[in-house]
Coordinates of C-alpha atoms and ligand atoms in Angstrom, one line a residue:
Chain A
M1026 CA 0.2 0.1 -0.2
N1027 CA 1.4 3.5 -0.7
R1028 CA 1.4 6.0 2.1
F1029 CA -1.3 8.3 2.6
E1030 CA -2.4 11.1 4.8
L1031 CA -4.9 9.8 7.7
V1032 CA -7.3 12.1 9.1
E1033 CA -10.0 11.2 11.8
P1034 CA -12.7 13.8 12.2
A1035 CA -15.1 14.1 15.1
T1036 CA -18.0 15.4 13.2
L1037 CA -20.1 14.8 10.2
D1038 CA -19.6 18.5 9.3
E1039 CA -15.8 18.3 9.9
A1040 CA -15.6 15.1 7.7
V1041 CA -17.4 16.3 4.8
A1042 CA -15.1 19.6 5.0
L1043 CA -11.9 17.3 4.5
L1044 CA -13.3 15.9 1.4
D1045 CA -12.5 17.2 -1.9
P1046 CA -15.0 17.6 -4.7
D1047 CA -12.1 17.4 -7.4
D1048 CA -10.0 14.8 -6.0
S1049 CA -10.8 11.4 -5.9
A1050 CA -7.4 10.4 -4.3
V1051 CA -9.1 11.7 -1.4
R1052 CA -11.5 9.4 0.1
A1053 CA -13.7 8.2 3.3
V1054 CA -12.8 5.2 4.9
A1055 CA -15.2 3.3 7.2
G1056 CA -14.3 -0.4 7.9
A1057 CA -11.6 -0.6 5.3
T1058 CA -12.2 -3.7 4.4
A1059 CA -12.7 -3.2 0.9
L1060 CA -10.1 -0.2 0.4
I1061 CA -7.4 -2.1 2.0
L1062 CA -7.9 -4.8 -0.5
M1063 CA -8.1 -2.1 -3.4
M1064 CA -4.7 -0.6 -1.9
K1065 CA -2.7 -3.9 -1.8
A1066 CA -3.9 -4.6 -5.3
R1067 CA -2.9 -1.0 -6.2
L1068 CA -6.3 -0.1 -7.8
F1069 CA -6.6 2.7 -5.3
R1070 CA -3.7 5.0 -4.4
P1071 CA -5.2 7.6 -1.7
S1072 CA -3.6 10.8 -1.0
R1073 CA -5.9 11.4 2.0
L1074 CA -8.6 9.0 3.7
V1075 CA -10.9 10.6 5.9
S1076 CA -11.8 8.0 8.5
L1077 CA -15.3 8.2 9.8
R1078 CA -14.7 5.9 13.0
R1079 CA -14.8 8.5 15.6
L1080 CA -18.5 9.5 14.1
Q1081 CA -19.4 6.0 15.3
G1082 CA -22.0 7.7 18.2
T1083 CA -24.4 9.4 15.7
L1084 CA -24.0 7.2 12.4
R1085 CA -24.2 3.9 14.0
G1086 CA -27.3 1.9 14.9
V1087 CA -30.6 0.7 13.4
H1088 CA -33.6 3.0 14.8
D1089 CA -37.2 3.0 14.1
E1090 CA -38.5 5.8 12.0
P1091 CA -41.8 7.8 13.4
A1092 CA -43.6 7.1 10.2
G1093 CA -42.8 3.7 9.9
G1094 CA -39.8 1.7 8.5
L1095 CA -36.3 2.0 9.8
R1096 CA -33.2 4.2 9.7
I1097 CA -29.8 2.4 9.4
G1098 CA -27.0 4.5 10.4
A1099 CA -24.0 4.1 7.4
L1100 CA -21.4 2.9 10.1
T1101 CA -23.8 0.2 11.5
T1102 CA -21.4 -2.9 11.1
L1103 CA -22.7 -6.0 9.2
T1104 CA -22.6 -7.9 12.2
D1105 CA -24.8 -5.3 14.2
L1106 CA -27.4 -5.5 11.1
E1107 CA -27.2 -9.3 11.1
R1108 CA -28.2 -9.3 14.6
S1109 CA -30.5 -6.7 14.9
D1110 CA -34.0 -7.5 16.2
R1111 CA -35.4 -4.6 14.2
V1112 CA -34.1 -5.6 11.0
R1113 CA -35.1 -9.4 11.5
A1114 CA -38.7 -8.4 12.2
A1115 CA -38.7 -5.7 9.5
A1116 CA -37.2 -7.4 6.6
P1117 CA -36.0 -11.0 7.5
V1118 CA -34.6 -11.5 3.5
V1119 CA -31.7 -9.0 4.8
S1120 CA -30.8 -10.9 8.3
R1121 CA -30.5 -14.1 6.4
A1122 CA -28.4 -12.8 3.7
L1123 CA -25.9 -11.4 6.0
R1124 CA -25.3 -14.9 7.5
T1125 CA -23.4 -16.0 4.1
L1126 CA -22.3 -12.4 3.1
S1127 CA -18.5 -13.1 3.7
N1128 CA -17.3 -14.1 6.9
V1129 CA -17.7 -13.2 10.6
R1130 CA -14.4 -11.2 10.7
V1131 CA -15.3 -8.8 7.8
R1132 CA -18.8 -8.5 8.9
N1133 CA -17.6 -7.2 12.5
V1134 CA -15.5 -4.4 10.6
A1135 CA -17.6 -3.6 7.2
T1136 CA -20.0 -1.0 7.5
L1137 CA -23.3 -0.8 5.8
G1138 CA -22.2 2.6 4.3
G1139 CA -18.9 1.4 3.0
H1140 CA -21.0 -1.7 1.3
L1141 CA -23.1 0.6 -0.4
A1142 CA -20.7 3.4 -1.7
H1143 CA -18.2 0.3 -2.7
G1144 CA -20.0 0.1 -6.1
D1145 CA -18.9 -3.5 -6.7
P1146 CA -21.3 -5.3 -8.6
H1147 CA -21.1 -8.5 -6.6
M1148 CA -22.4 -6.9 -3.4
D1149 CA -25.0 -8.9 -1.9
L1150 CA -27.3 -6.5 -0.4
P1151 CA -27.8 -3.6 -3.1
P1152 CA -30.4 -6.1 -5.2
I1153 CA -32.1 -6.7 -1.8
L1154 CA -32.4 -3.1 -0.9
M1155 CA -33.5 -2.3 -4.4
T1156 CA -36.6 -4.7 -4.0
L1157 CA -37.5 -3.5 -0.5
G1158 CA -37.7 0.2 -1.9
A1159 CA -34.6 1.4 0.3
R1160 CA -33.2 5.1 -0.1
V1161 CA -29.9 6.5 0.9
R1162 CA -29.2 9.9 2.3
V1163 CA -26.2 11.7 1.3
V1164 CA -24.7 14.5 3.3
S1165 CA -22.2 17.4 1.7
R1166 CA -21.4 20.8 2.5
R1167 CA -24.2 21.6 -0.1
G1168 CA -26.8 19.9 1.9
D1169 CA -28.6 16.4 1.8
R1170 CA -30.3 14.6 -0.6
W1171 CA -31.8 11.1 -1.2
I1172 CA -30.7 8.5 -3.8
E1173 CA -33.1 5.8 -4.4
M1174 CA -31.2 2.5 -4.0
Q1175 CA -31.7 1.4 -7.8
D1176 CA -29.9 4.8 -8.9
L1177 CA -26.9 4.4 -6.5
V1178 CA -24.5 2.3 -8.3
R1179 CA -24.5 3.7 -11.7
G1180 CA -21.6 1.2 -13.5
Y1181 CA -18.9 -1.4 -12.5
Y1182 CA -17.6 0.6 -9.1
V1183 CA -19.2 3.7 -10.4
T1184 CA -21.8 5.0 -7.8
S1185 CA -23.8 8.6 -8.1
I1186 CA -22.3 9.5 -5.0
A1187 CA -20.1 12.6 -5.3
N1188 CA -16.6 12.8 -4.3
D1189 CA -17.5 15.5 -1.5
E1190 CA -20.7 13.5 -0.3
L1191 CA -21.1 10.8 2.5
I1192 CA -23.8 8.4 3.2
A1193 CA -25.3 9.2 6.4
D1194 CA -27.9 6.6 6.5
V1195 CA -30.2 4.0 4.9
H1196 CA -34.0 4.3 4.9
L1197 CA -35.9 1.2 4.9
P1198 CA -39.7 1.6 4.5
A1199 CA -41.9 -0.6 6.3
Q1200 CA -43.1 -3.7 4.2
P1201 CA -46.7 -4.6 3.5
A1202 CA -47.8 -7.5 5.4
D1203 CA -48.4 -9.5 2.0
A1204 CA -45.1 -8.8 0.8
H1205 CA -43.1 -12.0 -0.6
T1206 CA -39.5 -11.6 -0.3
W1207 CA -36.4 -13.8 -0.9
Y1208 CA -32.8 -13.5 -1.9
E1209 CA -31.3 -16.4 -3.6
K1210 CA -27.4 -16.3 -3.5
F1211 CA -25.8 -19.0 -5.5
T1212 CA -22.0 -19.4 -4.9
A1213 CA -19.7 -21.5 -7.1
L1214 CA -16.8 -22.1 -4.5
S1215 CA -17.7 -21.8 -0.8
A1216 CA -21.0 -21.0 0.9
D1217 CA -20.1 -17.9 2.0
D1218 CA -18.2 -16.9 -0.9
W1219 CA -18.8 -13.8 -3.0
P1220 CA -21.9 -14.6 -5.2
T1221 CA -21.8 -16.2 -8.8
V1222 CA -25.0 -14.5 -9.1
G1223 CA -27.7 -13.1 -6.5
V1224 CA -31.6 -12.6 -7.2
A1225 CA -33.5 -10.5 -5.1
V1226 CA -37.5 -10.9 -5.3
W1227 CA -40.3 -8.9 -3.9
Y1228 CA -43.8 -9.8 -4.8
R1229 CA -47.6 -9.1 -3.6
T1230 CA -50.4 -11.2 -4.1
G1231 CA -54.1 -10.7 -3.9
A1232 CA -56.6 -13.4 -5.0
G1233 CA -54.2 -15.8 -6.1
R1234 CA -52.7 -13.3 -8.5
I1235 CA -49.3 -11.2 -8.3
T1236 CA -50.2 -7.7 -7.9
D1237 CA -46.9 -5.9 -7.7
A1238 CA -43.4 -7.4 -8.4
R1239 CA -39.8 -6.0 -8.0
L1240 CA -36.8 -8.3 -9.0
A1241 CA -33.3 -7.5 -9.0
V1242 CA -29.9 -9.4 -10.1
G1243 CA -26.6 -8.9 -8.7
A1244 CA -22.9 -10.3 -9.7
A1245 CA -24.4 -11.0 -13.0
T1246 CA -24.4 -7.6 -14.8
E1247 CA -21.8 -4.7 -14.7
R1248 CA -23.9 -3.4 -12.0
P1249 CA -26.9 -4.6 -9.9
M1250 CA -30.0 -3.9 -11.6
R1251 CA -33.9 -4.3 -11.1
L1252 CA -35.2 -6.1 -14.3
A1253 CA -38.3 -4.4 -15.7
A1254 CA -39.3 -6.8 -18.5
A1255 CA -39.5 -9.7 -15.6
E1256 CA -41.2 -7.7 -13.3
A1257 CA -44.0 -7.0 -15.8
S1258 CA -44.4 -10.5 -16.6
L1259 CA -45.2 -11.3 -13.0
I1260 CA -48.1 -8.6 -12.5
G1261 CA -51.4 -10.3 -12.9
A1262 CA -50.1 -13.6 -13.3
A1263 CA -50.8 -16.5 -10.7
A1264 CA -47.9 -17.3 -8.4
D1265 CA -47.0 -20.6 -9.7
P1266 CA -44.2 -22.4 -11.2
A1267 CA -45.4 -21.6 -15.0
S1268 CA -45.3 -17.7 -14.1
F1269 CA -42.1 -18.1 -12.2
A1270 CA -40.6 -20.0 -15.4
R1271 CA -42.0 -17.0 -17.8
A1272 CA -40.1 -14.3 -15.7
A1273 CA -36.8 -16.3 -15.4
D1274 CA -36.8 -16.3 -19.3
A1275 CA -37.6 -12.6 -19.3
A1276 CA -34.7 -12.0 -17.0
A1277 CA -32.4 -14.1 -18.6
D1278 CA -33.0 -12.4 -21.9
A1279 CA -33.0 -9.0 -20.4
I1280 CA -29.3 -9.0 -19.2
E1281 CA -26.1 -8.4 -20.7
P1282 CA -24.3 -10.8 -18.5
L1283 CA -20.4 -10.0 -17.2
A1284 CA -18.0 -13.0 -17.0
D1285 CA -15.9 -13.2 -14.0
I1286 CA -13.6 -16.0 -12.3
R1287 CA -17.2 -17.3 -11.0
G1288 CA -18.5 -17.8 -14.6
S1289 CA -18.6 -17.2 -18.0
A1290 CA -21.3 -14.8 -19.5
A1291 CA -23.2 -17.7 -20.9
Y1292 CA -23.1 -19.8 -17.6
K1293 CA -24.5 -16.4 -15.7
R1294 CA -27.2 -16.2 -17.9
E1295 CA -28.3 -19.6 -17.3
M1296 CA -27.4 -19.1 -13.5
V1297 CA -29.9 -16.0 -13.5
R1298 CA -32.7 -18.1 -15.2
V1299 CA -32.3 -20.9 -12.8
H1300 CA -32.1 -18.5 -9.6
V1301 CA -34.9 -16.4 -10.6
R1302 CA -37.2 -19.3 -10.7
R1303 CA -36.2 -20.5 -7.3
A1304 CA -36.0 -17.1 -5.5
L1305 CA -39.7 -16.5 -6.8
D1306 CA -40.7 -20.2 -5.6
K1307 CA -39.0 -20.0 -2.4
G1308 CA -40.3 -16.5 -2.0
R1309 CA -43.9 -18.3 -1.9
Chain B
M724 CA 8.9 10.8 5.6
S725 CA 6.5 13.6 7.0
D726 CA 4.6 12.6 10.1
R727 CA 1.4 13.2 8.2
H728 CA 2.2 9.3 7.3
Q729 CA 3.2 8.3 10.8
R730 CA 1.9 8.4 13.9
T731 CA 2.1 6.9 17.4
I732 CA -0.4 4.6 18.9
A733 CA -1.2 3.6 22.5
F734 CA -3.0 0.3 23.0
T735 CA -3.5 -2.5 25.4
L736 CA -2.0 -5.7 23.9
N737 CA -2.3 -8.9 26.0
G738 CA -3.0 -7.1 29.1
R739 CA 0.1 -4.7 28.8
R740 CA -0.1 -0.9 27.8
V741 CA 2.1 -0.4 24.9
R742 CA 2.8 2.3 22.5
A743 CA 4.2 2.0 18.7
S744 CA 4.9 4.3 16.1
V745 CA 3.0 3.2 12.8
A746 CA 2.7 4.2 9.3
T747 CA -0.8 5.1 8.4
H748 CA -0.9 2.3 5.9
E749 CA 0.3 -0.3 7.8
T750 CA -1.7 -3.2 9.0
I751 CA -1.9 -4.4 12.7
L752 CA -0.6 -7.7 11.8
E753 CA 2.7 -5.9 10.4
V754 CA 3.1 -3.9 13.7
L755 CA 2.6 -7.0 15.9
Q756 CA 5.1 -9.1 13.9
R757 CA 7.7 -6.0 13.7
D758 CA 7.2 -4.2 16.7
F759 CA 6.2 -6.7 19.3
G760 CA 7.6 -10.2 17.8
L761 CA 4.3 -11.6 17.7
F762 CA 3.8 -14.3 14.9
G763 CA 0.7 -15.9 16.1
A764 CA -1.3 -13.9 13.8
R765 CA 0.3 -14.6 10.4
E766 CA -0.6 -13.6 6.9
S767 CA -1.7 -16.2 4.7
C768 CA -4.2 -15.4 2.2
G769 CA -3.8 -11.5 2.7
Q770 CA -7.5 -11.2 1.7
G771 CA -9.5 -11.5 5.0
L772 CA -10.7 -14.9 3.7
C773 CA -8.5 -17.5 5.5
G774 CA -8.6 -16.5 9.1
C775 CA -4.9 -16.9 9.9
C776 CA -4.5 -13.4 10.8
T777 CA -7.3 -13.2 13.3
V778 CA -6.9 -10.8 16.3
L779 CA -9.2 -9.4 18.9
V780 CA -9.8 -6.0 18.9
D781 CA -12.1 -5.1 22.2
G782 CA -13.4 -8.5 22.1
T783 CA -14.0 -8.9 18.7
A784 CA -12.3 -10.7 15.9
V785 CA -11.1 -9.0 12.8
S786 CA -8.6 -9.8 10.3
G787 CA -5.2 -8.5 11.0
C788 CA -4.3 -8.3 7.3
L789 CA -7.2 -6.1 6.5
Y790 CA -7.3 -3.6 9.7
L791 CA -5.3 -0.8 9.8
A792 CA -2.9 -0.5 12.8
A793 CA -3.9 3.4 13.2
F794 CA -7.2 2.2 14.1
V795 CA -6.3 0.3 17.2
D796 CA -5.2 3.4 19.2
D797 CA -6.8 3.0 22.4
A798 CA -8.2 -0.5 21.6
D799 CA -7.9 -3.4 23.8
I800 CA -5.9 -6.0 21.7
V801 CA -5.7 -9.7 22.2
T802 CA -3.7 -12.2 20.3
V803 CA -3.1 -15.9 20.7
E804 CA -0.1 -15.2 23.0
G805 CA -2.1 -13.7 25.4
L806 CA -4.5 -16.5 26.0
S807 CA -2.3 -18.5 28.5
R808 CA -1.3 -17.7 32.1
G809 CA 2.1 -18.5 32.1
A810 CA 2.4 -22.0 31.7
E811 CA -0.9 -22.8 32.2
L812 CA -3.0 -23.2 28.7
H813 CA -6.3 -21.3 28.1
P814 CA -9.4 -23.9 28.3
I815 CA -9.7 -23.2 24.6
Q816 CA -6.3 -24.3 24.0
R817 CA -6.2 -27.2 26.4
A818 CA -9.4 -28.5 24.1
F819 CA -7.5 -28.4 20.9
V820 CA -4.7 -30.2 22.3
E821 CA -6.9 -32.9 24.0
K822 CA -8.9 -33.4 20.9
T823 CA -6.2 -32.8 18.2
G824 CA -8.2 -30.2 16.7
F825 CA -5.4 -29.5 14.3
Q826 CA -2.8 -30.9 12.0
C827 CA 0.1 -28.5 10.8
G828 CA -1.1 -26.0 13.2
F829 CA -0.7 -22.8 10.9
C830 CA -4.5 -21.9 11.2
T831 CA -4.8 -22.6 14.9
P832 CA -4.4 -19.3 16.3
G833 CA -6.9 -17.9 14.2
V834 CA -9.4 -20.6 15.0
I835 CA -8.9 -20.6 18.6
L836 CA -9.3 -16.8 18.9
M837 CA -12.4 -17.1 16.7
T838 CA -13.6 -19.9 19.2
K839 CA -13.1 -17.6 21.8
E840 CA -15.5 -14.9 20.3
L841 CA -18.0 -17.7 19.6
L842 CA -17.9 -18.9 23.0
G843 CA -18.3 -15.5 24.6
R844 CA -21.5 -15.2 22.5
Y845 CA -22.9 -18.7 22.5
P846 CA -21.7 -20.7 25.5
H847 CA -22.8 -23.7 24.3
P848 CA -23.0 -23.5 20.6
T849 CA -25.0 -25.8 18.3
D850 CA -22.9 -27.6 15.1
E851 CA -24.7 -25.2 12.9
E852 CA -23.4 -22.2 14.9
I853 CA -19.9 -23.2 15.1
R854 CA -20.0 -23.9 11.5
H855 CA -21.3 -20.4 10.6
Y856 CA -18.7 -18.8 13.3
L857 CA -15.6 -20.6 11.4
S858 CA -16.6 -21.0 7.8
G859 CA -13.9 -18.1 7.6
N860 CA -11.2 -20.1 8.9
L861 CA -9.6 -22.1 6.5
C862 CA -7.4 -25.5 7.6
R863 CA -5.6 -26.5 4.6
C864 CA -5.1 -30.0 6.4
A865 CA -9.2 -30.3 6.6
A866 CA -8.8 -31.1 10.5
Y867 CA -12.5 -29.6 10.5
P868 CA -14.5 -32.6 12.2
D869 CA -11.9 -32.6 14.8
I870 CA -11.9 -28.7 15.2
I871 CA -15.6 -29.1 15.7
E872 CA -15.1 -31.3 18.6
A873 CA -12.5 -29.1 20.0
V874 CA -14.8 -26.3 20.0
K875 CA -17.4 -28.3 21.9
R876 CA -14.8 -29.4 24.2
A877 CA -13.7 -26.2 24.8
A878 CA -17.4 -25.2 25.6
E879 CA -17.5 -27.9 28.5
L880 CA -13.9 -26.8 29.9
M881 CA -15.2 -23.4 30.1
D882 CA -18.5 -24.0 32.0
P883 CA -17.4 -26.4 34.7
A884 CA -21.3 -27.1 35.5
T885 CA -21.5 -29.1 32.2
L886 CA -18.3 -30.7 32.7
T887 CA -18.6 -34.7 32.9
N888 CA -14.8 -35.6 32.2
P889 CA -12.6 -33.2 33.6
G890 CA -10.0 -34.3 31.3
P891 CA -6.3 -35.0 32.1
R892 CA -4.5 -34.1 34.9
R893 CA -2.4 -30.9 34.5
H894 CA 0.8 -29.9 35.8
G895 CA 0.3 -28.4 39.2
D896 CA -2.9 -30.4 40.1
T897 CA -3.0 -31.8 43.4
E898 CA -4.0 -35.6 44.1
T899 CA -7.1 -36.0 45.9
Ligands
FAD112 C1 -12.8 -11.7 2.8 C2 -14.0 -10.9 1.9 C3 -15.1 -11.4 1.3 C4 -16.0 -10.9 1.2 N1 -17.5 -11.3 0.6 C5 -18.3 -10.8 0.1 C6 -19.7 -11.2 0.0 O1 -19.6 -12.6 -0.1 N2 -20.8 -10.6 -0.6 C7 -20.6 -9.2 -0.3 O2 -21.6 -8.6 -0.7 N3 -19.7 -8.6 0.0 C8 -18.4 -9.1 0.4 N4 -17.2 -8.5 0.8 C9 -17.1 -7.2 0.7 C10 -17.5 -6.5 2.0 O3 -19.1 -6.6 2.0 C11 -17.2 -5.1 1.7 O4 -15.6 -5.0 1.9 C12 -17.5 -4.0 3.2 O5 -19.0 -4.1 3.1 C13 -17.4 -2.6 2.9 O6 -17.4 -1.9 4.1 P1 -16.4 -1.2 4.8 O7 -17.0 -0.4 6.0 O8 -15.2 -1.9 5.1 O9 -15.7 -0.2 3.5 P2 -14.5 0.6 3.4 O10 -13.4 0.0 2.6 O11 -14.2 1.3 4.5 O12 -15.0 1.5 2.0 C14 -15.4 0.9 0.9 C15 -15.9 2.1 -0.1 O13 -16.9 2.8 0.2 C16 -16.4 4.3 0.5 N5 -17.1 4.7 2.1 C17 -17.2 4.2 3.1 N6 -18.0 4.7 3.9 C18 -18.7 5.7 3.5 C19 -19.7 6.4 4.0 N7 -20.6 6.8 4.8 N8 -19.9 7.4 2.7 C20 -19.5 7.7 1.5 N9 -18.6 6.5 0.9 C21 -18.1 5.9 1.8 C22 -15.1 4.5 0.9 O14 -14.7 5.7 0.6 C23 -14.9 3.2 -0.1 O15 -14.7 3.9 -1.7 C24 -16.3 -9.1 1.4 C25 -15.0 -8.7 1.8 C26 -13.9 -9.3 2.3 C27 -12.8 -8.4 2.8

């Protein structure tokens, strides 16, 4: 790793003031689990890292929102999230996914903000949070703004967070009682490996028909994304194997898969087909 | 080298207050080895996957290869060297010896520290909990079945109420 300046501001205002809108070699660091790997691989050579660890008091924890739903501080560790009773009650699909997201040591240190800001298309939580309708609040000297989860990651390691912005928290809306949710993580190596393909689904049913549907994939394309054609094919359909197979075909047709060490593009397309079907079925 | 890139940190290491001068880009693993001659935490994959570099920071297991040394300022660090009391092994260490929960021993310090966090949280873990906690500790000798037995034995040794077999007598035990 190269030498860099490390600053540890005590307040969020000081932290955003230490960022530089025009210099991407100045960056925030939270748990550092992703950044250290990038620095070791010389993919990133910072001049200054702005550590957020002294902000834990304000930006850590899972809180009930007065209007329903949860507010999760950006510095909440993935372990805190995995163990949170509030998260388990509101979105068990998140708690379950965390158990195979990396390993206990990484989760003990990695933060939700770092997870979302990293922009790696292989992350497990972005597709799930997209289907749950989550939003991210980012702050800068210019004020705060909201980013819908589905607009956060724009390309391969590219996010819509500006150089001088920080994620402050993530808002998870209350879920309707009839929402079916599932995340199907397919790993080609160990159980807690990065996903080869991840598929998140969310749908509602009434009178035996699907009334609303959201479906997102991760690890298969250059960024995590919702698949509108697959979602549309489900609405009005029966929640049965035939509809799930149609949606799976629509998903497989819609994507431009990106090969990586866990699978070729053709393989990823087939795995998306299989795991969309399974996710919809298990969500039942 | 300007001091923007270097700082002095103070922390507790295996019960002793210590100080170290570290570069901001150094990991705790590098500092433990270079400044304190502690090699129980050792680098293997260098990517947080294998668990050989596990250390406890304020009681929580982390990968030493992915943890900036600057972040341990004021923290309480425990390495495998800090578990025994003089010649008396920690119950987890005794359990691993008793059940031969290792072959070559390279991954063992990390497995033992991970077990310490596990038993702190779940004093009587199920097989599922043991597997969940240790899934990120790779043993290239594949001593996994013995490791799981050792963790269960450690849970017994650490909770005398459930101890059915007190195990072999140790040096210093008195005959009754
Ligand atoms: C061994 C290993 C296995 C893994 N396996 C998986 C896996 O199976 N599935 C998976 O999804 N992930 C996996 N990961 C990735 C892991 O989820 C990320 O490394 C982690 O979530 C990053 O969080 P962090 O706090 O350490 O981020 P950091 O490394 O501190 O930061 C990451 C990025 O986010 C930025 N950042 C951090 N906080 C903020 C903030 N509040 N606002 C704006 N920008 C911010 C940083 O500038 C940096 O660009 C794995 C990681 C490791 C090391």
